[in-house]
């Protein structure tokens, strides 16, 4: 390894690539080498003219500064040349154009993100609708056995659907997968609403689960691939916001149950409406440019970029896509590729984040908050659960505004820390006899703070972060695999939570959740990378170099 110390005499000219003579300019490159001055730490990336055999560069009669730089190379370095420059472009104009290109766009991604988020809302609605309806549908259908199966059947279907979603997204594209997803969502909701027997209800819940499992995989995937880098965090967290809205709507929809016991059928039937709206919306929504580019459908990718970002962004986005795939002729990954050395590290992070998310107790709170409040003496248990849903929506809205400012990693660490403290409060509420007279208000307060903390990071970040850290060729399947972990753990908690509470006591269960939250903070601090402000292609090149 050799080192060449070169002293550059830099003239601060308004022109880029200017040199004294025409003959000199033929051997001159636009050096995009990073230089630092002792007096000015500003990074100089433009305006350096380099002669091939000299260590001093004279660029004309202008103000000069002496800048020293050290270059290291395996070979003798005589000059730094990245790309030729034969145009006289004013630096100020170039900077103005760069700023303009980042801020001005004739496209608008918000309507298409909104259409995709109908899938997220259905996700939350089907999760939450059983909370208030379970007791009433059990009486109506004469279910005397463990009603946990009504909860867990949805989760079993969602596990299957999450893996199916990755395959559909790779084969048919993102928008077509949304349209196919409507089939199980509509049929499942209809069967649940009209069920006269237990087996019909179970089939309906299974199909609804498959539908929300597919949605859980393709909604964050689609949003991440159509969002501009500078607001990708905010738009990605909207996915979780709509999940929270769906849960809140389901909890509010249960309020008439006290006066109308068969209202539960209407609650399930409501889900048909947003399902159909999502299918119709996807007819006019553009396909992911990244998926089209991977399929070799270049002209369609450019058309999609025009629709999403405006025609002025086509060149920039296509350049990023080509740079991200430069030198790579690899086909889409198979399932076994996810476990190979090249990818298994980053895939394990995705699985771990969702595992922590579920084992920290969020869905136990969502499913059984009504029962917990009732046991604590809260008279209006459904209203208390609706209050928790409102906290979820509020916290997620706040997280959306912070995602691109504070970053993903710090929000997750803060979130899990708050969840641990809230679970500890809940555990002490049911343990210390001195707190027994206040167990009702404290249980609501602890649950409220827990859900609020969850919604600030642990809820929205994993689904946003995973499409960012996974390479394009494994993105759909890796997201599906991670969500599979989400649904498996979700299934187990939904099926056995009440049994575990009866065996160990609610105080010990909450204490266990607190331990999981603390463990999650330590894991995130050691393993998770920050992705804010970086394009998907930049993240891919950093975490998944071409081999």
mmCIF file of N, CA, C and O in Angstrom, residues 62-139:
data_model
loop_
_atom_site.group_PDB
_atom_site.id
_atom_site.type_symbol
_atom_site.label_atom_id
_atom_site.label_comp_id
_atom_site.label_asym_id
_atom_site.label_seq_id
_atom_site.Cartn_x
_atom_site.Cartn_y
_atom_site.Cartn_z
ATOM 1 N N UNK A 62 -7.823 33.488 -10.026
ATOM 2 C CA UNK A 62 -8.915 33.653 -9.078
ATOM 3 C C UNK A 62 -8.359 33.444 -7.692
ATOM 4 O O UNK A 62 -7.188 33.165 -7.509
ATOM 5 N N UNK A 63 -9.233 33.589 -6.690
ATOM 6 C CA UNK A 63 -8.785 33.440 -5.317
ATOM 7 C C UNK A 63 -8.355 32.004 -5.087
ATOM 8 O O UNK A 63 -9.072 31.073 -5.429
ATOM 9 N N UNK A 64 -7.160 31.787 -4.485
ATOM 10 C CA UNK A 64 -6.631 30.450 -4.293
ATOM 11 C C UNK A 64 -6.564 30.099 -2.823
ATOM 12 O O UNK A 64 -6.381 30.944 -1.967
ATOM 13 N N UNK A 65 -6.720 28.821 -2.557
ATOM 14 C CA UNK A 65 -6.512 28.275 -1.220
ATOM 15 C C UNK A 65 -5.658 27.045 -1.336
ATOM 16 O O UNK A 65 -5.688 26.356 -2.348
ATOM 17 N N UNK A 66 -4.877 26.789 -0.311
ATOM 18 C CA UNK A 66 -4.030 25.598 -0.312
ATOM 19 C C UNK A 66 -4.744 24.492 0.446
ATOM 20 O O UNK A 66 -5.128 24.667 1.588
ATOM 21 N N UNK A 67 -4.930 23.394 -0.235
ATOM 22 C CA UNK A 67 -5.614 22.269 0.384
ATOM 23 C C UNK A 67 -4.738 21.040 0.275
ATOM 24 O O UNK A 67 -4.217 20.756 -0.793
ATOM 25 N N UNK A 68 -4.610 20.329 1.349
ATOM 26 C CA UNK A 68 -3.762 19.144 1.375
ATOM 27 C C UNK A 68 -4.624 17.912 1.522
ATOM 28 O O UNK A 68 -5.541 17.886 2.318
ATOM 29 N N UNK A 69 -4.345 16.888 0.738
ATOM 30 C CA UNK A 69 -5.137 15.649 0.832
ATOM 31 C C UNK A 69 -4.230 14.467 0.671
ATOM 32 O O UNK A 69 -3.231 14.525 -0.037
ATOM 33 N N UNK A 70 -4.569 13.418 1.320
ATOM 34 C CA UNK A 70 -3.797 12.177 1.213
ATOM 35 C C UNK A 70 -4.651 11.124 0.534
ATOM 36 O O UNK A 70 -5.761 10.857 0.950
ATOM 37 N N UNK A 71 -4.121 10.547 -0.530
ATOM 38 C CA UNK A 71 -4.820 9.506 -1.260
ATOM 39 C C UNK A 71 -4.091 8.189 -1.027
ATOM 40 O O UNK A 71 -2.872 8.134 -1.083
ATOM 41 N N UNK A 72 -4.853 7.133 -0.793
ATOM 42 C CA UNK A 72 -4.261 5.810 -0.649
ATOM 43 C C UNK A 72 -4.770 4.910 -1.770
ATOM 44 O O UNK A 72 -5.945 4.867 -2.037
ATOM 45 N N UNK A 73 -3.855 4.169 -2.374
ATOM 46 C CA UNK A 73 -4.215 3.301 -3.476
ATOM 47 C C UNK A 73 -3.247 2.151 -3.543
ATOM 48 O O UNK A 73 -2.138 2.200 -3.031
ATOM 49 N N UNK A 74 -3.703 1.073 -4.162
ATOM 50 C CA UNK A 74 -2.814 -0.064 -4.364
ATOM 51 C C UNK A 74 -1.799 0.228 -5.468
ATOM 52 O O UNK A 74 -0.803 -0.470 -5.615
ATOM 53 N N UNK A 75 -2.060 1.228 -6.253
ATOM 54 C CA UNK A 75 -1.147 1.601 -7.325
ATOM 55 C C UNK A 75 -0.628 3.013 -7.099
ATOM 56 O O UNK A 75 -1.116 3.767 -6.263
ATOM 57 N N UNK A 76 0.436 3.435 -7.872
ATOM 58 C CA UNK A 76 0.915 4.814 -7.795
ATOM 59 C C UNK A 76 -0.155 5.723 -8.366
ATOM 60 O O UNK A 76 -0.644 5.522 -9.475
ATOM 61 N N UNK A 77 -0.511 6.751 -7.574
ATOM 62 C CA UNK A 77 -1.552 7.661 -8.018
ATOM 63 C C UNK A 77 -0.925 8.921 -8.563
ATOM 64 O O UNK A 77 -0.183 9.602 -7.869
ATOM 65 N N UNK A 78 -1.210 9.243 -9.823
ATOM 66 C CA UNK A 78 -0.683 10.445 -10.446
ATOM 67 C C UNK A 78 -1.738 11.537 -10.543
ATOM 68 O O UNK A 78 -1.439 12.709 -10.555
ATOM 69 N N UNK A 79 -2.998 11.123 -10.608
ATOM 70 C CA UNK A 79 -4.055 12.134 -10.648
ATOM 71 C C UNK A 79 -5.361 11.469 -10.214
ATOM 72 O O UNK A 79 -5.492 10.262 -10.228
ATOM 73 N N UNK A 80 -6.288 12.317 -9.807
ATOM 74 C CA UNK A 80 -7.608 11.827 -9.407
ATOM 75 C C UNK A 80 -8.596 12.189 -10.488
ATOM 76 O O UNK A 80 -8.778 13.349 -10.796
ATOM 77 N N UNK A 81 -9.188 11.188 -11.088
ATOM 78 C CA UNK A 81 -10.125 11.450 -12.175
ATOM 79 C C UNK A 81 -11.299 10.501 -12.036
ATOM 80 O O UNK A 81 -11.135 9.292 -12.081
ATOM 81 N N UNK A 82 -12.479 11.039 -11.847
ATOM 82 C CA UNK A 82 -13.659 10.216 -11.728
ATOM 83 C C UNK A 82 -14.466 10.219 -13.016
ATOM 84 O O UNK A 82 -14.821 9.190 -13.534
ATOM 85 N N UNK A 83 -14.757 11.382 -13.536
ATOM 86 C CA UNK A 83 -15.482 11.442 -14.791
ATOM 87 C C UNK A 83 -15.112 12.736 -15.500
ATOM 88 O O UNK A 83 -14.836 13.738 -14.873
ATOM 89 N N UNK A 84 -15.089 12.731 -16.818
ATOM 90 C CA UNK A 84 -14.697 13.929 -17.551
ATOM 91 C C UNK A 84 -15.770 14.992 -17.485
ATOM 92 O O UNK A 84 -16.945 14.705 -17.359
ATOM 93 N N UNK A 85 -15.301 16.223 -17.588
ATOM 94 C CA UNK A 85 -16.224 17.351 -17.615
ATOM 95 C C UNK A 85 -15.871 18.242 -18.790
ATOM 96 O O UNK A 85 -14.766 18.717 -18.902
ATOM 97 N N UNK A 86 -16.827 18.471 -19.666
ATOM 98 C CA UNK A 86 -16.559 19.323 -20.814
ATOM 99 C C UNK A 86 -17.564 20.455 -20.921
ATOM 100 O O UNK A 86 -17.705 21.089 -21.949
ATOM 101 N N UNK A 87 -18.270 20.686 -19.832
ATOM 102 C CA UNK A 87 -19.280 21.741 -19.860
ATOM 103 C C UNK A 87 -18.962 22.779 -18.813
ATOM 104 O O UNK A 87 -18.481 22.477 -17.745
ATOM 105 N N UNK A 88 -19.241 24.025 -19.147
ATOM 106 C CA UNK A 88 -19.063 25.111 -18.193
ATOM 107 C C UNK A 88 -20.398 25.383 -17.520
ATOM 108 O O UNK A 88 -21.268 26.024 -18.084
ATOM 109 N N UNK A 89 -20.535 24.850 -16.310
ATOM 110 C CA UNK A 89 -21.795 24.977 -15.584
ATOM 111 C C UNK A 89 -21.545 25.814 -14.356
ATOM 112 O O UNK A 89 -20.607 25.561 -13.622
ATOM 113 N N UNK A 90 -22.357 26.779 -14.127
ATOM 114 C CA UNK A 90 -22.169 27.606 -12.966
ATOM 115 C C UNK A 90 -22.555 26.837 -11.717
ATOM 116 O O UNK A 90 -23.603 26.207 -11.654
ATOM 117 N N UNK A 91 -21.682 26.884 -10.714
ATOM 118 C CA UNK A 91 -21.866 26.097 -9.501
ATOM 119 C C UNK A 91 -23.164 26.480 -8.789
ATOM 120 O O UNK A 91 -23.897 25.622 -8.305
ATOM 121 N N UNK A 92 -23.436 27.792 -8.759
ATOM 122 C CA UNK A 92 -24.644 28.209 -8.070
ATOM 123 C C UNK A 92 -25.886 27.664 -8.764
ATOM 124 O O UNK A 92 -26.851 27.248 -8.124
ATOM 125 N N UNK A 93 -25.867 27.670 -10.094
ATOM 126 C CA UNK A 93 -27.007 27.150 -10.833
ATOM 127 C C UNK A 93 -27.190 25.672 -10.562
ATOM 128 O O UNK A 93 -28.314 25.180 -10.433
ATOM 129 N N UNK A 94 -26.062 24.937 -10.511
ATOM 130 C CA UNK A 94 -26.138 23.493 -10.273
ATOM 131 C C UNK A 94 -26.742 23.208 -8.902
ATOM 132 O O UNK A 94 -27.592 22.327 -8.765
ATOM 133 N N UNK A 95 -26.305 23.995 -7.894
ATOM 134 C CA UNK A 95 -26.848 23.781 -6.566
ATOM 135 C C UNK A 95 -28.329 24.112 -6.516
ATOM 136 O O UNK A 95 -29.117 23.421 -5.877
ATOM 137 N N UNK A 96 -28.726 25.182 -7.226
ATOM 138 C CA UNK A 96 -30.126 25.541 -7.261
ATOM 139 C C UNK A 96 -30.953 24.439 -7.904
ATOM 140 O O UNK A 96 -32.048 24.109 -7.455
ATOM 141 N N UNK A 97 -30.394 23.873 -8.996
ATOM 142 C CA UNK A 97 -31.105 22.800 -9.676
ATOM 143 C C UNK A 97 -31.214 21.571 -8.780
ATOM 144 O O UNK A 97 -32.227 20.874 -8.783
ATOM 145 N N UNK A 98 -30.149 21.296 -8.022
ATOM 146 C CA UNK A 98 -30.175 20.138 -7.134
ATOM 147 C C UNK A 98 -31.238 20.301 -6.066
ATOM 148 O O UNK A 98 -32.000 19.381 -5.773
ATOM 149 N N UNK A 99 -31.289 21.486 -5.458
ATOM 150 C CA UNK A 99 -32.295 21.741 -4.438
ATOM 151 C C UNK A 99 -33.687 21.643 -5.030
ATOM 152 O O UNK A 99 -34.606 21.064 -4.454
ATOM 153 N N UNK A 100 -33.843 22.206 -6.233
ATOM 154 C CA UNK A 100 -35.151 22.183 -6.878
ATOM 155 C C UNK A 100 -35.598 20.766 -7.159
ATOM 156 O O UNK A 100 -36.768 20.429 -7.000
ATOM 157 N N UNK A 101 -34.653 19.926 -7.602
ATOM 158 C CA UNK A 101 -35.005 18.550 -7.934
ATOM 159 C C UNK A 101 -35.451 17.780 -6.721
ATOM 160 O O UNK A 101 -36.185 16.805 -6.828
ATOM 161 N N UNK A 102 -35.009 18.220 -5.520
ATOM 162 C CA UNK A 102 -35.388 17.523 -4.303
ATOM 163 C C UNK A 102 -36.722 18.007 -3.759
ATOM 164 O O UNK A 102 -37.378 17.323 -3.004
ATOM 165 N N UNK A 103 -37.110 19.206 -4.112
ATOM 166 C CA UNK A 103 -38.296 19.784 -3.506
ATOM 167 C C UNK A 103 -39.480 19.871 -4.454
ATOM 168 O O UNK A 103 -40.615 19.879 -4.003
ATOM 169 N N UNK A 104 -39.221 19.962 -5.744
ATOM 170 C CA UNK A 104 -40.306 20.127 -6.692
ATOM 171 C C UNK A 104 -40.635 18.794 -7.361
ATOM 172 O O UNK A 104 -39.766 18.070 -7.800
ATOM 173 N N UNK A 105 -41.904 18.493 -7.406
ATOM 174 C CA UNK A 105 -42.334 17.272 -8.057
ATOM 175 C C UNK A 105 -43.776 17.437 -8.491
ATOM 176 O O UNK A 105 -44.605 17.956 -7.750
ATOM 177 N N UNK A 106 -44.064 17.036 -9.714
ATOM 178 C CA UNK A 106 -45.426 17.139 -10.215
ATOM 179 C C UNK A 106 -46.222 15.874 -9.911
ATOM 180 O O UNK A 106 -47.404 15.802 -10.226
ATOM 181 N N UNK A 107 -45.569 14.878 -9.286
ATOM 182 C CA UNK A 107 -46.265 13.649 -8.914
ATOM 183 C C UNK A 107 -46.832 13.742 -7.508
ATOM 184 O O UNK A 107 -46.572 14.674 -6.763
ATOM 185 N N UNK A 108 -47.630 12.761 -7.146
ATOM 186 C CA UNK A 108 -48.229 12.744 -5.814
ATOM 187 C C UNK A 108 -48.472 11.296 -5.405
ATOM 188 O O UNK A 108 -49.319 10.614 -5.984
ATOM 189 N N UNK A 109 -47.741 10.838 -4.398
ATOM 190 C CA UNK A 109 -47.865 9.440 -3.977
ATOM 191 C C UNK A 109 -48.947 9.248 -2.921
ATOM 192 O O UNK A 109 -49.349 8.112 -2.640
ATOM 193 N N UNK A 110 -49.432 10.335 -2.316
ATOM 194 C CA UNK A 110 -50.333 10.216 -1.175
ATOM 195 C C UNK A 110 -51.628 9.454 -1.472
ATOM 196 O O UNK A 110 -52.061 8.634 -0.651
ATOM 197 N N UNK A 111 -52.296 9.675 -2.624
ATOM 198 C CA UNK A 111 -53.523 8.905 -2.876
ATOM 199 C C UNK A 111 -53.266 7.400 -2.940
ATOM 200 O O UNK A 111 -54.096 6.607 -2.461
ATOM 201 N N UNK A 112 -52.128 7.006 -3.492
ATOM 202 C CA UNK A 112 -51.843 5.581 -3.645
ATOM 203 C C UNK A 112 -51.424 4.948 -2.320
ATOM 204 O O UNK A 112 -51.742 3.784 -2.040
ATOM 205 N N UNK A 113 -50.736 5.733 -1.485
ATOM 206 C CA UNK A 113 -50.446 5.261 -0.131
ATOM 207 C C UNK A 113 -51.759 5.083 0.630
ATOM 208 O O UNK A 113 -51.933 4.106 1.378
ATOM 209 N N UNK A 114 -52.686 6.006 0.441
ATOM 210 C CA UNK A 114 -53.987 5.898 1.106
ATOM 211 C C UNK A 114 -54.750 4.653 0.696
ATOM 212 O O UNK A 114 -55.361 3.973 1.546
ATOM 213 N N UNK A 115 -54.725 4.327 -0.589
ATOM 214 C CA UNK A 115 -55.401 3.110 -1.063
ATOM 215 C C UNK A 115 -54.763 1.874 -0.423
ATOM 216 O O UNK A 115 -55.461 0.972 0.062
ATOM 217 N N UNK A 116 -53.434 1.823 -0.406
ATOM 218 C CA UNK A 116 -52.742 0.683 0.193
ATOM 219 C C UNK A 116 -53.076 0.552 1.673
ATOM 220 O O UNK A 116 -53.211 -0.561 2.196
ATOM 221 N N UNK A 117 -53.229 1.683 2.336
ATOM 222 C CA UNK A 117 -53.485 1.662 3.786
ATOM 223 C C UNK A 117 -54.881 1.156 4.128
ATOM 224 O O UNK A 117 -55.155 0.873 5.304
ATOM 225 N N UNK A 118 -55.759 1.036 3.153
ATOM 226 C CA UNK A 118 -57.033 0.355 3.421
ATOM 227 C C UNK A 118 -56.776 -1.091 3.835
ATOM 228 O O UNK A 118 -57.501 -1.650 4.665
ATOM 229 N N UNK A 119 -55.735 -1.694 3.262
ATOM 230 C CA UNK A 119 -55.352 -3.040 3.684
ATOM 231 C C UNK A 119 -54.871 -3.054 5.120
ATOM 232 O O UNK A 119 -55.155 -3.993 5.884
ATOM 233 N N UNK A 120 -54.139 -2.007 5.519
ATOM 234 C CA UNK A 120 -53.686 -1.911 6.911
ATOM 235 C C UNK A 120 -54.865 -1.706 7.858
ATOM 236 O O UNK A 120 -54.898 -2.272 8.956
ATOM 237 N N UNK A 121 -55.838 -0.909 7.439
ATOM 238 C CA UNK A 121 -57.007 -0.685 8.280
ATOM 239 C C UNK A 121 -57.799 -1.985 8.472
ATOM 240 O O UNK A 121 -58.280 -2.273 9.579
ATOM 241 N N UNK A 122 -57.906 -2.775 7.416
ATOM 242 C CA UNK A 122 -58.579 -4.067 7.522
ATOM 243 C C UNK A 122 -57.824 -5.007 8.450
ATOM 244 O O UNK A 122 -58.424 -5.782 9.202
ATOM 245 N N UNK A 123 -56.496 -4.933 8.379
ATOM 246 C CA UNK A 123 -55.635 -5.689 9.284
ATOM 247 C C UNK A 123 -56.050 -5.393 10.733
ATOM 248 O O UNK A 123 -56.343 -6.294 11.530
ATOM 249 N N UNK A 124 -56.080 -4.108 11.091
ATOM 250 C CA UNK A 124 -56.427 -3.730 12.451
ATOM 251 C C UNK A 124 -57.872 -4.048 12.799
ATOM 252 O O UNK A 124 -58.168 -4.482 13.922
ATOM 253 N N UNK A 125 -58.773 -3.850 11.849
ATOM 254 C CA UNK A 125 -60.193 -4.072 12.127
ATOM 255 C C UNK A 125 -60.471 -5.535 12.443
ATOM 256 O O UNK A 125 -61.170 -5.849 13.420
ATOM 257 N N UNK A 126 -59.933 -6.437 11.644
ATOM 258 C CA UNK A 126 -60.178 -7.866 11.887
ATOM 259 C C UNK A 126 -59.515 -8.337 13.181
ATOM 260 O O UNK A 126 -60.007 -9.263 13.828
ATOM 261 N N UNK A 127 -58.400 -7.713 13.552
ATOM 262 C CA UNK A 127 -57.773 -8.046 14.832
ATOM 263 C C UNK A 127 -58.639 -7.595 16.004
ATOM 264 O O UNK A 127 -58.794 -8.316 16.995
ATOM 265 N N UNK A 128 -59.199 -6.394 15.904
ATOM 266 C CA UNK A 128 -59.905 -5.811 17.031
ATOM 267 C C UNK A 128 -61.381 -6.136 17.112
ATOM 268 O O UNK A 128 -61.972 -6.017 18.182
ATOM 269 N N UNK A 129 -61.991 -6.566 16.012
ATOM 270 C CA UNK A 129 -63.441 -6.729 15.993
ATOM 271 C C UNK A 129 -63.908 -7.821 16.953
ATOM 272 O O UNK A 129 -65.016 -7.757 17.503
ATOM 273 N N UNK A 130 -63.070 -8.799 17.204
ATOM 274 C CA UNK A 130 -63.465 -9.904 18.069
ATOM 275 C C UNK A 130 -63.448 -9.500 19.542
ATOM 276 O O UNK A 130 -64.042 -10.171 20.388
ATOM 277 N N UNK A 131 -62.767 -8.408 19.866
ATOM 278 C CA UNK A 131 -62.628 -7.997 21.269
ATOM 279 C C UNK A 131 -63.985 -7.825 21.944
ATOM 280 O O UNK A 131 -64.253 -8.426 22.981
ATOM 281 N N UNK A 132 -64.823 -6.995 21.360
ATOM 282 C CA UNK A 132 -66.128 -6.763 21.962
ATOM 283 C C UNK A 132 -67.169 -7.787 21.556
ATOM 284 O O UNK A 132 -68.125 -8.040 22.303
ATOM 285 N N UNK A 133 -67.002 -8.403 20.365
ATOM 286 C CA UNK A 133 -68.034 -9.290 19.823
ATOM 287 C C UNK A 133 -67.953 -10.715 20.356
ATOM 288 O O UNK A 133 -68.926 -11.473 20.246
ATOM 289 N N UNK A 134 -66.803 -11.110 20.924
ATOM 290 C CA UNK A 134 -66.567 -12.511 21.262
ATOM 291 C C UNK A 134 -67.641 -13.075 22.197
ATOM 292 O O UNK A 134 -68.183 -14.161 21.959
ATOM 293 N N UNK A 135 -67.940 -12.358 23.241
ATOM 294 C CA UNK A 135 -68.922 -12.848 24.221
ATOM 295 C C UNK A 135 -70.296 -13.034 23.589
ATOM 296 O O UNK A 135 -70.992 -14.028 23.837
ATOM 297 N N UNK A 136 -70.699 -12.097 22.733
ATOM 298 C CA UNK A 136 -72.042 -12.126 22.149
ATOM 299 C C UNK A 136 -72.167 -13.185 21.057
ATOM 300 O O UNK A 136 -73.184 -13.869 20.964
ATOM 301 N N UNK A 137 -71.124 -13.323 20.228
ATOM 302 C CA UNK A 137 -71.208 -14.349 19.182
ATOM 303 C C UNK A 137 -71.129 -15.738 19.795
ATOM 304 O O UNK A 137 -71.710 -16.697 19.262
ATOM 305 N N UNK A 138 -70.421 -15.886 20.911
ATOM 306 C CA UNK A 138 -70.342 -17.182 21.587
ATOM 307 C C UNK A 138 -71.722 -17.608 22.094
ATOM 308 O O UNK A 138 -72.106 -18.785 21.980
ATOM 309 N N UNK A 139 -72.496 -16.669 22.610
ATOM 310 C CA UNK A 139 -73.854 -16.989 23.068
ATOM 311 C C UNK A 139 -74.768 -17.291 21.894
ATOM 312 O O UNK A 139 -75.564 -18.230 21.921
#
